[in-house]
PDB file of C-alpha atoms in Angstrom:
ATOM      1  CA  MET A  14     -14.992  19.988   1.849  1.00  0.00           C
ATOM      2  CA  ASN A  15     -12.642  17.301   0.512  1.00  0.00           C
ATOM      3  CA  PRO A  16     -11.766  17.002  -3.171  1.00  0.00           C
ATOM      4  CA  GLN A  17     -12.839  13.791  -4.893  1.00  0.00           C
ATOM      5  CA  GLY A  18     -10.373  11.004  -4.075  1.00  0.00           C
ATOM      6  CA  ALA A  19      -8.912  12.732  -1.017  1.00  0.00           C
ATOM      7  CA  HIS A  20      -9.142  12.043   2.685  1.00  0.00           C
ATOM      8  CA  LYS A  21      -8.878  14.420   5.627  1.00  0.00           C
ATOM      9  CA  LEU A  22      -6.689  13.095   8.424  1.00  0.00           C
ATOM     10  CA  PRO A  23      -7.865  13.784  11.962  1.00  0.00           C
ATOM     11  CA  PHE A  24      -4.997  14.709  14.285  1.00  0.00           C
ATOM     12  CA  ASP A  25      -6.698  14.892  17.648  1.00  0.00           C
ATOM     13  CA  ARG A  26      -4.807  15.996  20.736  1.00  0.00           C
ATOM     14  CA  PRO A  27      -6.120  15.807  24.277  1.00  0.00           C
ATOM     15  CA  GLY A  28      -8.255  18.871  24.881  1.00  0.00           C
ATOM     16  CA  GLY A  29      -8.238  19.773  21.169  1.00  0.00           C
ATOM     17  CA  ARG A  30      -5.167  21.959  21.637  1.00  0.00           C
ATOM     18  CA  ASP A  31      -1.639  21.770  20.303  1.00  0.00           C
ATOM     19  CA  VAL A  32       1.402  23.132  22.151  1.00  0.00           C
ATOM     20  CA  GLY A  33       3.776  25.600  20.507  1.00  0.00           C
ATOM     21  CA  GLY A  34       1.406  26.891  17.869  1.00  0.00           C
ATOM     22  CA  SER A  35       2.135  29.418  15.167  1.00  0.00           C
ATOM     23  CA  ASP A  36       0.240  32.332  16.678  1.00  0.00           C
ATOM     24  CA  GLY A  37       3.512  34.064  17.629  1.00  0.00           C
ATOM     25  CA  SER A  38       2.801  33.992  21.351  1.00  0.00           C
ATOM     26  CA  GLY A  39       4.245  30.531  21.964  1.00  0.00           C
ATOM     27  CA  GLY A  40       0.946  29.553  23.577  1.00  0.00           C
ATOM     28  CA  ASP A  41      -1.680  27.026  22.683  1.00  0.00           C
ATOM     29  CA  VAL A  42      -3.519  27.255  19.356  1.00  0.00           C
ATOM     30  CA  GLU A  43      -6.894  25.675  18.710  1.00  0.00           C
ATOM     31  CA  MET A  44      -6.582  22.719  16.320  1.00  0.00           C
ATOM     32  CA  GLY A  45      -9.552  23.881  14.223  1.00  0.00           C
ATOM     33  CA  SER A  46      -7.829  27.174  13.401  1.00  0.00           C
ATOM     34  CA  ARG A  47      -4.751  25.521  11.907  1.00  0.00           C
ATOM     35  CA  GLY A  48      -6.350  23.797   8.922  1.00  0.00           C
ATOM     36  CA  HIS A  49      -6.198  20.117   7.972  1.00  0.00           C
ATOM     37  CA  THR A  50      -4.124  17.624   6.032  1.00  0.00           C
ATOM     38  CA  VAL A  51      -5.618  15.946   2.968  1.00  0.00           C
ATOM     39  CA  VAL A  52      -4.200  12.695   1.578  1.00  0.00           C
ATOM     40  CA  ALA A  53      -5.401  11.588  -1.862  1.00  0.00           C
ATOM     41  CA  ASP A  54      -6.408   7.980  -2.529  1.00  0.00           C
ATOM     42  CA  LYS A  55      -3.599   7.656  -5.097  1.00  0.00           C
ATOM     43  CA  VAL A  56      -1.027   8.551  -2.436  1.00  0.00           C
ATOM     44  CA  ILE A  57      -2.292   5.789  -0.154  1.00  0.00           C
ATOM     45  CA  GLU A  58      -2.225   3.362  -3.104  1.00  0.00           C
ATOM     46  CA  LYS A  59       1.370   4.234  -3.962  1.00  0.00           C
ATOM     47  CA  ILE A  60       2.497   3.925  -0.349  1.00  0.00           C
ATOM     48  CA  ALA A  61       0.807   0.511  -0.063  1.00  0.00           C
ATOM     49  CA  GLY A  62       2.403  -0.630  -3.329  1.00  0.00           C
ATOM     50  CA  GLN A  63       5.825   0.544  -2.217  1.00  0.00           C
ATOM     51  CA  VAL A  64       5.529  -1.167   1.170  1.00  0.00           C
ATOM     52  CA  ALA A  65       4.436  -4.402  -0.554  1.00  0.00           C
ATOM     53  CA  GLY A  66       7.283  -4.104  -3.070  1.00  0.00           C
ATOM     54  CA  ASP A  67       9.847  -3.749  -0.299  1.00  0.00           C
ATOM     55  CA  ALA A  68       9.176  -7.385   0.633  1.00  0.00           C
ATOM     56  CA  SER A  69      11.901  -9.523  -0.904  1.00  0.00           C
ATOM     57  CA  SER A  70       9.528 -12.188  -2.266  1.00  0.00           C
ATOM     58  CA  ALA A  71       6.877  -9.889  -3.812  1.00  0.00           C
ATOM     59  CA  GLY A  72       6.907  -7.859  -7.005  1.00  0.00           C
ATOM     60  CA  GLY A  73       4.747  -6.387  -9.719  1.00  0.00           C
ATOM     61  CA  SER A  74       4.508  -6.323 -13.485  1.00  0.00           C
ATOM     62  CA  SER A  75       6.408  -4.001 -15.781  1.00  0.00           C
ATOM     63  CA  GLY A  76       6.481  -3.099 -19.434  1.00  0.00           C
ATOM     64  CA  GLY A  77       3.694  -3.506 -21.880  1.00  0.00           C
ATOM     65  CA  PHE A  78       1.025  -1.146 -23.079  1.00  0.00           C
ATOM     66  CA  PHE A  79      -2.296  -1.138 -21.208  1.00  0.00           C
ATOM     67  CA  GLY A  80      -1.294  -4.458 -19.648  1.00  0.00           C
ATOM     68  CA  ILE A  81      -0.553  -6.126 -22.997  1.00  0.00           C
ATOM     69  CA  GLY A  82       2.961  -7.474 -23.108  1.00  0.00           C
ATOM     70  CA  ALA A  83       3.652  -6.849 -19.429  1.00  0.00           C
ATOM     71  CA  HIS A  84       6.060  -9.249 -17.776  1.00  0.00           C
ATOM     72  CA  ALA A  85       6.770 -10.426 -14.251  1.00  0.00           C
ATOM     73  CA  ASP A  86       9.303  -8.243 -12.466  1.00  0.00           C
ATOM     74  CA  LEU A  87      10.239  -8.728  -8.813  1.00  0.00           C
ATOM     75  CA  SER A  88      11.788  -5.244  -8.739  1.00  0.00           C
ATOM     76  CA  ALA A  89       8.561  -3.524  -9.921  1.00  0.00           C
ATOM     77  CA  ARG A  90       6.072  -1.994  -7.488  1.00  0.00           C
ATOM     78  CA  PRO A  91       2.945  -4.149  -7.034  1.00  0.00           C
ATOM     79  CA  LYS A  92      -0.389  -2.677  -8.093  1.00  0.00           C
ATOM     80  CA  ALA A  93      -2.523  -1.449  -5.185  1.00  0.00           C
ATOM     81  CA  SER A  94      -5.982   0.069  -4.891  1.00  0.00           C
ATOM     82  CA  VAL A  95      -7.760   1.569  -1.905  1.00  0.00           C
ATOM     83  CA  GLU A  96     -11.372   2.003  -0.905  1.00  0.00           C
ATOM     84  CA  LEU A  97     -11.833   4.664   1.765  1.00  0.00           C
ATOM     85  CA  THR A  98     -14.779   5.027   4.080  1.00  0.00           C
ATOM     86  CA  GLY A  99     -14.097   7.920   6.404  1.00  0.00           C
ATOM     87  CA  ASN A 100     -10.808   7.141   8.160  1.00  0.00           C
ATOM     88  CA  ILE A 101     -10.977   3.393   7.374  1.00  0.00           C
ATOM     89  CA  ALA A 102      -9.246   1.837   4.361  1.00  0.00           C
ATOM     90  CA  THR A 103      -9.653  -1.456   2.549  1.00  0.00           C
ATOM     91  CA  LEU A 104      -6.558  -2.182   0.467  1.00  0.00           C
ATOM     92  CA  SER A 105      -6.318  -4.567  -2.490  1.00  0.00           C
ATOM     93  CA  VAL A 106      -2.826  -5.465  -3.676  1.00  0.00           C
ATOM     94  CA  GLU A 107      -1.918  -7.516  -6.755  1.00  0.00           C
ATOM     95  CA  VAL A 108       1.514  -9.118  -6.462  1.00  0.00           C
ATOM     96  CA  GLY A 109       3.731 -11.747  -7.967  1.00  0.00           C
ATOM     97  CA  MET A 110       5.898 -13.957  -5.808  1.00  0.00           C
ATOM     98  CA  LEU A 111       9.111 -15.889  -6.002  1.00  0.00           C
ATOM     99  CA  TYR A 112       8.560 -19.638  -6.408  1.00  0.00           C
ATOM    100  CA  PRO A 113       8.791 -21.873  -4.374  1.00  0.00           C
ATOM    101  CA  VAL A 114       7.261 -20.072  -1.410  1.00  0.00           C
ATOM    102  CA  PRO A 115       4.583 -21.193   1.054  1.00  0.00           C
ATOM    103  CA  LEU A 116       1.829 -18.885  -0.188  1.00  0.00           C
ATOM    104  CA  ARG A 117      -0.253 -18.803   2.984  1.00  0.00           C
ATOM    105  CA  GLN A 118       2.680 -17.737   5.175  1.00  0.00           C
ATOM    106  CA  ALA A 119       4.078 -15.349   2.558  1.00  0.00           C
ATOM    107  CA  THR A 120       0.764 -13.554   2.011  1.00  0.00           C
ATOM    108  CA  GLU A 121       0.124 -13.300   5.766  1.00  0.00           C
ATOM    109  CA  ALA A 122       3.594 -11.775   6.287  1.00  0.00           C
ATOM    110  CA  LEU A 123       2.924  -9.375   3.403  1.00  0.00           C
ATOM    111  CA  ARG A 124      -0.480  -8.488   4.871  1.00  0.00           C
ATOM    112  CA  GLN A 125       1.124  -7.603   8.225  1.00  0.00           C
ATOM    113  CA  ARG A 126       3.778  -5.546   6.443  1.00  0.00           C
ATOM    114  CA  ILE A 127       1.147  -3.607   4.462  1.00  0.00           C
ATOM    115  CA  ARG A 128      -0.666  -2.725   7.688  1.00  0.00           C
ATOM    116  CA  ALA A 129       2.239  -0.285   8.277  1.00  0.00           C
ATOM    117  CA  VAL A 130       0.310   2.056   5.960  1.00  0.00           C
ATOM    118  CA  THR A 131      -1.666   2.988   9.078  1.00  0.00           C
ATOM    119  CA  GLU A 132       1.429   4.468  10.729  1.00  0.00           C
ATOM    120  CA  LEU A 133       2.607   6.108   7.503  1.00  0.00           C
ATOM    121  CA  THR A 134      -0.665   7.816   6.549  1.00  0.00           C
ATOM    122  CA  GLY A 135      -2.848   7.991   9.657  1.00  0.00           C
ATOM    123  CA  VAL A 136      -5.600   6.065   7.859  1.00  0.00           C
ATOM    124  CA  GLU A 137      -6.731   2.902   9.668  1.00  0.00           C
ATOM    125  CA  VAL A 138      -6.223  -0.176   7.484  1.00  0.00           C
ATOM    126  CA  ARG A 139      -8.901  -2.702   8.444  1.00  0.00           C
ATOM    127  CA  GLN A 140      -8.653  -5.151   5.551  1.00  0.00           C
ATOM    128  CA  VAL A 141      -5.879  -6.124   3.133  1.00  0.00           C
ATOM    129  CA  ASP A 142      -6.832  -8.303   0.155  1.00  0.00           C
ATOM    130  CA  ILE A 143      -3.895  -9.883  -1.669  1.00  0.00           C
ATOM    131  CA  LYS A 144      -4.151 -11.358  -5.160  1.00  0.00           C
ATOM    132  CA  VAL A 145      -1.149 -13.428  -6.248  1.00  0.00           C
ATOM    133  CA  SER A 146      -1.274 -13.047 -10.030  1.00  0.00           C
ATOM    134  CA  TRP A 147       1.949 -14.837 -10.969  1.00  0.00           C
ATOM    135  CA  LEU A 148       4.827 -16.912  -9.631  1.00  0.00           C
ATOM    136  CA  THR A 149       8.396 -16.878 -10.915  1.00  0.00           C
ATOM    137  CA  THR A 150      11.577 -18.785 -10.166  1.00  0.00           C
ATOM    138  CA  GLY A 151      13.591 -15.624 -10.701  1.00  0.00           C
ATOM    139  CA  ALA A 152      15.680 -17.271 -13.435  1.00  0.00           C
ATOM    140  CA  GLU A 153      15.623 -15.946 -16.980  1.00  0.00           C
ATOM    141  CA  THR A 154      14.348 -18.718 -19.260  1.00  0.00           C
ATOM    142  CA  ASN A 155      14.255 -16.998 -22.680  1.00  0.00           C
ATOM    143  CA  GLY A 156      11.122 -19.003 -23.515  1.00  0.00           C
ATOM    144  CA  ARG A 157      12.864 -22.362 -23.114  1.00  0.00           C
ATOM    145  CA  ARG A 158      12.181 -25.092 -20.653  1.00  0.00           C
ATOM    146  CA  ARG A 159      14.742 -25.744 -18.010  1.00  0.00           C
ATOM    147  CA  LEU A 160      15.723 -29.354 -17.515  1.00  0.00           C
ATOM    148  CA  LEU A 161      15.964 -30.535 -13.939  1.00  0.00           C
TER     149      LEU A 161
END
């Protein structure tokens, strides 16, 4: 039985056995007798956000209270959410990007980078939805227009 918001990871080995088990004999131990690993949805969300934030052109929002007064911050972790169905995940990531950037190429590169969550968690990522919520030049403007 899995707790709400958690996911059991299947670690299948050929023959259902693992070498060098903890039974003290140094022999094989049945996989079912060793227990299981549970990864919560929030953990997958944080890993996806961190992986997305490691991209140099993507960031999140920081500050504010319940989203009011938040500001663009390329060093903040982007917001991520996950929808799990068995061992298959659909990730949604909300990011901000550095302007000017070709959005189609940048989001595709970010999508490929986020697919690394599969290797990090053991959960198969089938779909990555990316919402670009803001663009920034990276320069502090202090509310004033910059003349070109």
